[in-house]
Coordinates of C-alpha atoms in Angstrom, one line a residue:
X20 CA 50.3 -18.5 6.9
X21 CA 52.1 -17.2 3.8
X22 CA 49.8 -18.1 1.9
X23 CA 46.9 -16.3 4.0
X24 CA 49.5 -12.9 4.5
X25 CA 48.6 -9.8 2.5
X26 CA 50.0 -7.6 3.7
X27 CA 52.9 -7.2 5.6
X28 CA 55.0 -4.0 7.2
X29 CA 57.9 -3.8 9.0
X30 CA 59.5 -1.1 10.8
X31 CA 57.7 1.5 8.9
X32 CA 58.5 5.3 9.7
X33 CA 57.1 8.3 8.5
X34 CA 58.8 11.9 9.0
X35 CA 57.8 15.2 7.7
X36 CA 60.1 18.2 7.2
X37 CA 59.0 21.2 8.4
X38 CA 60.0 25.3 9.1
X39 CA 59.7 24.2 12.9
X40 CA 61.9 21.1 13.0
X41 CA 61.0 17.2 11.7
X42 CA 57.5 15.6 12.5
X43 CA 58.0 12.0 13.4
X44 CA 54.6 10.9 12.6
X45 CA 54.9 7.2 12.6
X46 CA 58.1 5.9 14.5
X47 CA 59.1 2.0 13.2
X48 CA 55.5 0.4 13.2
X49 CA 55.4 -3.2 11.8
X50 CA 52.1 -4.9 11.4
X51 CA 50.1 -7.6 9.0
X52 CA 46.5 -7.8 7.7
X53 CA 45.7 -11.7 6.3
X54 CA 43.5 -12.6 3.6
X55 CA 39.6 -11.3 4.4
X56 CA 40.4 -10.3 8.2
X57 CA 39.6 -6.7 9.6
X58 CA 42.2 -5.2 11.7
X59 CA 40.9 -2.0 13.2
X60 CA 43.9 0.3 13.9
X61 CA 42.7 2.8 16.8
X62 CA 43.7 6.2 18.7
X63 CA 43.7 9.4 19.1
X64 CA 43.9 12.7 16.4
X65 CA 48.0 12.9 16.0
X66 CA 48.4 9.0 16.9
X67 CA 49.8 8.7 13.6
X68 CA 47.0 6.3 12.0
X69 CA 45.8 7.9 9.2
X70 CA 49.8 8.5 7.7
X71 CA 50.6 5.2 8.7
X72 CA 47.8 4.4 6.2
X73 CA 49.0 7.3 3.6
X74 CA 52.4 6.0 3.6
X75 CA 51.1 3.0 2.4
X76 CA 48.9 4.1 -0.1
X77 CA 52.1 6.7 -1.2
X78 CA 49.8 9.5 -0.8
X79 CA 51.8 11.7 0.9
X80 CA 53.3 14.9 0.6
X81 CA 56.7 15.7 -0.8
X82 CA 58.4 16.9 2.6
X83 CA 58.0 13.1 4.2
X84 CA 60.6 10.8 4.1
X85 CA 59.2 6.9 4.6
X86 CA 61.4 4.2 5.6
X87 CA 60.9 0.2 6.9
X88 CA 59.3 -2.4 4.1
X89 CA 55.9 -2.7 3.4
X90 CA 55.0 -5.9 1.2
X91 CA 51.6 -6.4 -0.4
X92 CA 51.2 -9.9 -1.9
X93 CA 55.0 -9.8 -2.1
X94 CA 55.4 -6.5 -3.9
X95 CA 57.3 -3.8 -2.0
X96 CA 54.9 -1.0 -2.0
X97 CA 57.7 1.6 -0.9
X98 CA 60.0 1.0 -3.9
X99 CA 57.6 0.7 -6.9
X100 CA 57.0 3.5 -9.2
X101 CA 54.5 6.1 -9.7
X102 CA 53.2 3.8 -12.5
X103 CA 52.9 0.6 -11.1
X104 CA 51.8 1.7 -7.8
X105 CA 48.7 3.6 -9.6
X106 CA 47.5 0.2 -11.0
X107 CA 47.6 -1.2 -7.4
X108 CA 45.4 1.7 -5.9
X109 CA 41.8 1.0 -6.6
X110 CA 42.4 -2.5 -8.0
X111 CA 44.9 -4.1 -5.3
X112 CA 44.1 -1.2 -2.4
X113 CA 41.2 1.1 -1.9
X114 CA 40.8 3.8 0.5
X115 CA 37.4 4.9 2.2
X116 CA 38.2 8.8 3.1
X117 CA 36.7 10.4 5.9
X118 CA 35.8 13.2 4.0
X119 CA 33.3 12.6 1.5
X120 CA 33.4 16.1 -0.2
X121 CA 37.1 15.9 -0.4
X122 CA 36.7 12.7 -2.1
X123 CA 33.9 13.4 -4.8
X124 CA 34.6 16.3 -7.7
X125 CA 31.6 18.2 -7.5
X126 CA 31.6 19.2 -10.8
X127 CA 30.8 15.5 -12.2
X128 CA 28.3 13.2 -11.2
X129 CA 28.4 10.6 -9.0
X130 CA 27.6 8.0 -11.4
X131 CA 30.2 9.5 -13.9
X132 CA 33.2 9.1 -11.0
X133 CA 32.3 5.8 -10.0
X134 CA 32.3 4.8 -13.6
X135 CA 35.1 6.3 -14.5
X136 CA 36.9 4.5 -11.3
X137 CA 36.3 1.4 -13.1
X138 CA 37.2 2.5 -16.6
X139 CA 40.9 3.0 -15.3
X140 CA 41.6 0.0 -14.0
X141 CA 38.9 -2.7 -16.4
X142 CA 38.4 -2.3 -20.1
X143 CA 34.8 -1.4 -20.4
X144 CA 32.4 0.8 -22.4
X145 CA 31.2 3.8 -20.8
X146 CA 27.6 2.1 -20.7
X147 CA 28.7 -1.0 -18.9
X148 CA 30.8 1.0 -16.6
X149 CA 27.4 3.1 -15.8
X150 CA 25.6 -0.1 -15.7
X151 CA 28.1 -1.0 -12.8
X152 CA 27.6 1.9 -10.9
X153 CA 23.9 1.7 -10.9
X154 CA 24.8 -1.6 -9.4
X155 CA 27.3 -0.6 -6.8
X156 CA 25.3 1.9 -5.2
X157 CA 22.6 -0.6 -5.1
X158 CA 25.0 -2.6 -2.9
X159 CA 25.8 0.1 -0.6
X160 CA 22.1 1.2 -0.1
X161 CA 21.7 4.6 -2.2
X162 CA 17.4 4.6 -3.3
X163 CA 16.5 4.8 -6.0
X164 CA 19.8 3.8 -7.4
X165 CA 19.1 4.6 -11.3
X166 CA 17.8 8.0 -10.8
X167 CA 20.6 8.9 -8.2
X168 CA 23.5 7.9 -10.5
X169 CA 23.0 11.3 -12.4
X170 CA 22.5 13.3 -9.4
X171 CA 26.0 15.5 -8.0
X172 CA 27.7 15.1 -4.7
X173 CA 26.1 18.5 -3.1
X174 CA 22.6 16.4 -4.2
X175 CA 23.5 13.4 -1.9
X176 CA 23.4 13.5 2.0
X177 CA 26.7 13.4 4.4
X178 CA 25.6 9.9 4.9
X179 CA 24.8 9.4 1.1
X180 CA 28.0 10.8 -0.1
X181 CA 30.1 7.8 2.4
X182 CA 28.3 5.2 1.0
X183 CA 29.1 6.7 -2.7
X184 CA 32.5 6.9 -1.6
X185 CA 32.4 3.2 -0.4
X186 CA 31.1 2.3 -3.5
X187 CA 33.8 4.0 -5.5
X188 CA 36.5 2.0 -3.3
X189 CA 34.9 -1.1 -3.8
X190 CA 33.9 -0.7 -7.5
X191 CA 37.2 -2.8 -8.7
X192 CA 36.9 -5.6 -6.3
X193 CA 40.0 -5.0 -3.9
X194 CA 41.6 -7.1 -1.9
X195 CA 42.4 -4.8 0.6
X196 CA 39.9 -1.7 2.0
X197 CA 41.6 1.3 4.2
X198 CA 38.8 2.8 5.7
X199 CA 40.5 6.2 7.0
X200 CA 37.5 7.2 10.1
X201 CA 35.0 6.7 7.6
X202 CA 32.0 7.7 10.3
X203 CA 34.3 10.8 11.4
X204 CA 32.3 13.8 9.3
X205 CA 28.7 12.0 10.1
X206 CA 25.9 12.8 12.1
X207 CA 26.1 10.1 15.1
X208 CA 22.9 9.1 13.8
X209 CA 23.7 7.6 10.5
X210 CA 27.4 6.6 11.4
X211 CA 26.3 3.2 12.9
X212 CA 24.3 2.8 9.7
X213 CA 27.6 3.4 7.5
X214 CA 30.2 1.2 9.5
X215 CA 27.5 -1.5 8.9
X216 CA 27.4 -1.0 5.0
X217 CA 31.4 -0.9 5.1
X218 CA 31.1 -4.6 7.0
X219 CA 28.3 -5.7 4.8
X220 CA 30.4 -4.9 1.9
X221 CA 33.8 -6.1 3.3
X222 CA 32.0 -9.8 4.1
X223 CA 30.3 -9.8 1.0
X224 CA 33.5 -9.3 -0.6
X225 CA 35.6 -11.2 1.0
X226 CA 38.4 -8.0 1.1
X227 CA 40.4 -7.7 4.1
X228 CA 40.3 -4.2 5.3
X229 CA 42.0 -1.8 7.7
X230 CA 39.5 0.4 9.8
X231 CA 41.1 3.4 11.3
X232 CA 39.1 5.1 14.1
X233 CA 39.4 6.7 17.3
X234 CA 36.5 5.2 18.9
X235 CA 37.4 1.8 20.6
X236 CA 33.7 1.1 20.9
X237 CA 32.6 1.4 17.7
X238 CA 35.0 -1.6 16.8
X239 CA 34.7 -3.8 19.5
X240 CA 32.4 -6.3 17.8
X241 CA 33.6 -5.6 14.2
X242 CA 37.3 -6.5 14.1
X243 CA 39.3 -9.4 14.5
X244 CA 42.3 -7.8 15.8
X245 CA 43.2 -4.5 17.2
X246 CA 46.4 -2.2 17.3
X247 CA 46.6 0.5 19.4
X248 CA 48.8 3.4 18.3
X249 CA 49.9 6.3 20.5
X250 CA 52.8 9.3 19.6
X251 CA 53.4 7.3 16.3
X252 CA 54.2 3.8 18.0
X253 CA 52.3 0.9 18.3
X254 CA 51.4 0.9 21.6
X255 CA 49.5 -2.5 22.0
X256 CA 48.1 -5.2 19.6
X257 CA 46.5 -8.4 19.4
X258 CA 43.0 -10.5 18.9
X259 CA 39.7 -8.0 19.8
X260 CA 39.2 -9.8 23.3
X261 CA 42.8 -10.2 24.5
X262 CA 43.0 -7.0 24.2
X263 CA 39.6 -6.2 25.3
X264 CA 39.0 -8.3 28.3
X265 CA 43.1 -8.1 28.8
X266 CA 44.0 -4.4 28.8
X267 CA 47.6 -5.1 29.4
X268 CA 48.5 -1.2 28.1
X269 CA 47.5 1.9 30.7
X270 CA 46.5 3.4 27.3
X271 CA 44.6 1.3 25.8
X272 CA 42.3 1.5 29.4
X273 CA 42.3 5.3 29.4
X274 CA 40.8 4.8 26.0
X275 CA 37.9 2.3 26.8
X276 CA 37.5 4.5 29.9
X277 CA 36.7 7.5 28.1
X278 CA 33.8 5.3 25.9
X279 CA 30.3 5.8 27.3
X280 CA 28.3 3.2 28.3
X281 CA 24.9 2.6 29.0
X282 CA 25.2 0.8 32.3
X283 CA 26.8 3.8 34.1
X284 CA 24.6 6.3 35.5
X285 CA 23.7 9.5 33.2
X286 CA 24.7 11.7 36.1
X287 CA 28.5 9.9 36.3
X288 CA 31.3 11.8 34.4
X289 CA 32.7 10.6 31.7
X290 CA 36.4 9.7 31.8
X291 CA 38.6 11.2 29.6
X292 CA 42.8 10.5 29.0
X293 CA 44.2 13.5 31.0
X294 CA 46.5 16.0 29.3
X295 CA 46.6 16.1 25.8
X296 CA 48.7 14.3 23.1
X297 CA 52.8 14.6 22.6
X298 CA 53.8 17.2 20.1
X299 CA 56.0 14.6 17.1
X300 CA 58.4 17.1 16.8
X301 CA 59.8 17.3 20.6
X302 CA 58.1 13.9 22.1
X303 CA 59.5 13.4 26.0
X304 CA 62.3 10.9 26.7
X305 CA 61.2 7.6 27.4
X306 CA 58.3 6.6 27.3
X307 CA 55.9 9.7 25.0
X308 CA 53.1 8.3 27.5
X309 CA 54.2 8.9 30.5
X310 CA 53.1 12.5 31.3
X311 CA 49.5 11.0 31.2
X312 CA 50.1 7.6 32.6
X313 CA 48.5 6.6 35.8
X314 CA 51.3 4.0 36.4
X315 CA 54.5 6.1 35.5
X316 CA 57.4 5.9 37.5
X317 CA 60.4 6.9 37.2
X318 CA 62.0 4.1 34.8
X319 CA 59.3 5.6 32.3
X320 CA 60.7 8.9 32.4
X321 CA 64.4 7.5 30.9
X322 CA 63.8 4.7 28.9
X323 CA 61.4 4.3 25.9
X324 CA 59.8 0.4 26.8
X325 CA 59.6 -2.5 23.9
X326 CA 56.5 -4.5 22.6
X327 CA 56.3 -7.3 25.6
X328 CA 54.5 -10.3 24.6
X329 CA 51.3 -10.6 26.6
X330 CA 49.9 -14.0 24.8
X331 CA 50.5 -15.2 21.3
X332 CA 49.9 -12.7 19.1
X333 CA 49.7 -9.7 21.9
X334 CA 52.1 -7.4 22.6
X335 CA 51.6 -4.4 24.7
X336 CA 54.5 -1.5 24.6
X337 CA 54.9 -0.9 28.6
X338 CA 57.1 -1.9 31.1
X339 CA 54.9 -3.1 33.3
X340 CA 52.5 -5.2 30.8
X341 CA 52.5 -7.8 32.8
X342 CA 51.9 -6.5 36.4
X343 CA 49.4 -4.1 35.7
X344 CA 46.6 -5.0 38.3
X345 CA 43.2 -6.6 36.3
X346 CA 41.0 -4.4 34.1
X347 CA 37.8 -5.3 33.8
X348 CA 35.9 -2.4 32.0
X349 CA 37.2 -3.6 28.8
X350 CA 35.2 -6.7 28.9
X351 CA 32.3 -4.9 28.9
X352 CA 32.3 -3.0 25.5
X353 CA 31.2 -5.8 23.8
X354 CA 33.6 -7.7 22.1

């Protein structure tokens, strides 16, 4: 297994110091992606996913404060320095933003920015590195890949300007992809179209990758495991079906209720999770769930519940993870 580990976190929290008090954006999360695997980390906007993911990239801000360990084949990424922790971006780690525009200077060409992705971190010629990105947005399904390699950013499509960005994360061969709602500023047309280019490239590089999303159907036949995050906490994880077809977490179910599905009539309303999300600066005592939970009572309201094992490898934060009554809908999304 240690050998197959490549990345491990423990107890990671992420705070933010602000005029109205502190942000507790990610409250002790530990986790681990092995070698090649994906591990789709899911929720809603505020859930804490996409810091989580900042933290470890060290992206962040200068009013957050991280804490908890985070090894990456057996480097702590919290405590290198600005130096070392530039080679390991790109090379080591890549991110897949969900912005594309944000991503992409549009004052250079694409072709130019990929290249010079792979100039930082390989000692090539400026040719050979054009050469390369000719070939990488080959790969990720760009036409006309030689003519396109001069064109700019406002040139390209949404859909275009994601898979440029996927091909600038994966011009150095990572071992590890973040993939930070990569579908988020697409047309719904073309976002199944992307998420398939992201796996096509994953598998055909063997990287292990980290897919943050909100949508719990988008993943359901993509990733090998899933963690649920809610308020900053983990709030259930293990393999896509236990999860899935178990549904031991009244979040998790609120979540695949609110997916649409195609055997439900048109004229049904779609669920949705009632109320809206906790504010991180004043999250309620106990459980931050509880306001919206279905199965609160009053135990919820005092005392904030652990991860209970639900089967190996699943753990579900509730107190009653192993009495909730049997949740079928789940099954059904297609993992």
């Amino acid at each position: 297994m240690g050998e197959q580990r490549l990345l491990e976190v423990e107890n990671l929290s992420t705070s933010f110091t602000t005029e109205d008090g502190i942000v507790r954006a990610v409250s002790d999360v530990s986790f681990h992606v092995d070698r090649g695997e994906v591990l789709a980390v899911v929720g809603e906007s505020g859930s804490g996913k996409s810091v989580m993911a900042m933290s470890l990239m060290r992206l962040l801000p200068k009013n957050a404060f991280v804490t908890g360990w985070a090894s990456f084949e057996g480097r702590d990424l919290l405590s290198l320095s600005e130096a070392e922790m530039r080679k390991i971006r790109g090379r080591g780690m890549a991110m897949i933003f969900q912005d594309p525009m944000t991503a992409l200077n549009p004052v250079f060409t694409v072709g130019n920015q990929i290249a010079e992705a792979v100039r930082v971190h390989q000692s090539v010629s400026k040719p050979l590195a054009m050469k390369r990105a000719v070939e990488l947005l080959d790969l990720v399904g760009i036409p006309e890949p030689g003519q396109r390699v001069d064109s700019y950013p406002h040139e390209f499509s949404g859909g275009m300007r994601q898979r440029a960005v996927i091909a600038m994360a994966i011009s150095n061969d990572p071992q590890l992809l973040i993939a930070d709602e990569p579908t988020t500023a697409l047309d719904v047309t073309i976002q199944a179209q992307v998420l398939e280019v992201i796996i096509t490239v994953q598998r055909a590089t063997g990287a292990a990758m980290l897919l943050i999303t909100h949508d719990l159907g988008l993943v359901a036949g993509v990733a090998d495991r899933v963690q649920v995050m809610y308020g900053g906490r983990v709030f259930e994880s293990g393999d896509t079906r236990d999860v899935y077809y178990g549904g031991n977490n009244p979040y998790t179910r609120a979540l695949m209720r609110s997916v649409p599905r195609l055997d439900e009539r048109t004229s049904d309303r779609l669920s949705s999770v009632p109320g809206t999300p906790p504010s991180l600066i004043r999250l309620p005592r106990g459980c931050v769930f509880w306001p919206r939970c279905e199965f609160s009572e009053q135990v919820c309201r005092t005392t904030e519940p652990e991860l209970i094992q639900c089967g190996t490898d699943h753990v579900s934060r509730c107190h009653f993870a192993t009495t909730l009554p049997e949740f079928e809908y789940g099954a059904r999304l297609g993992a």
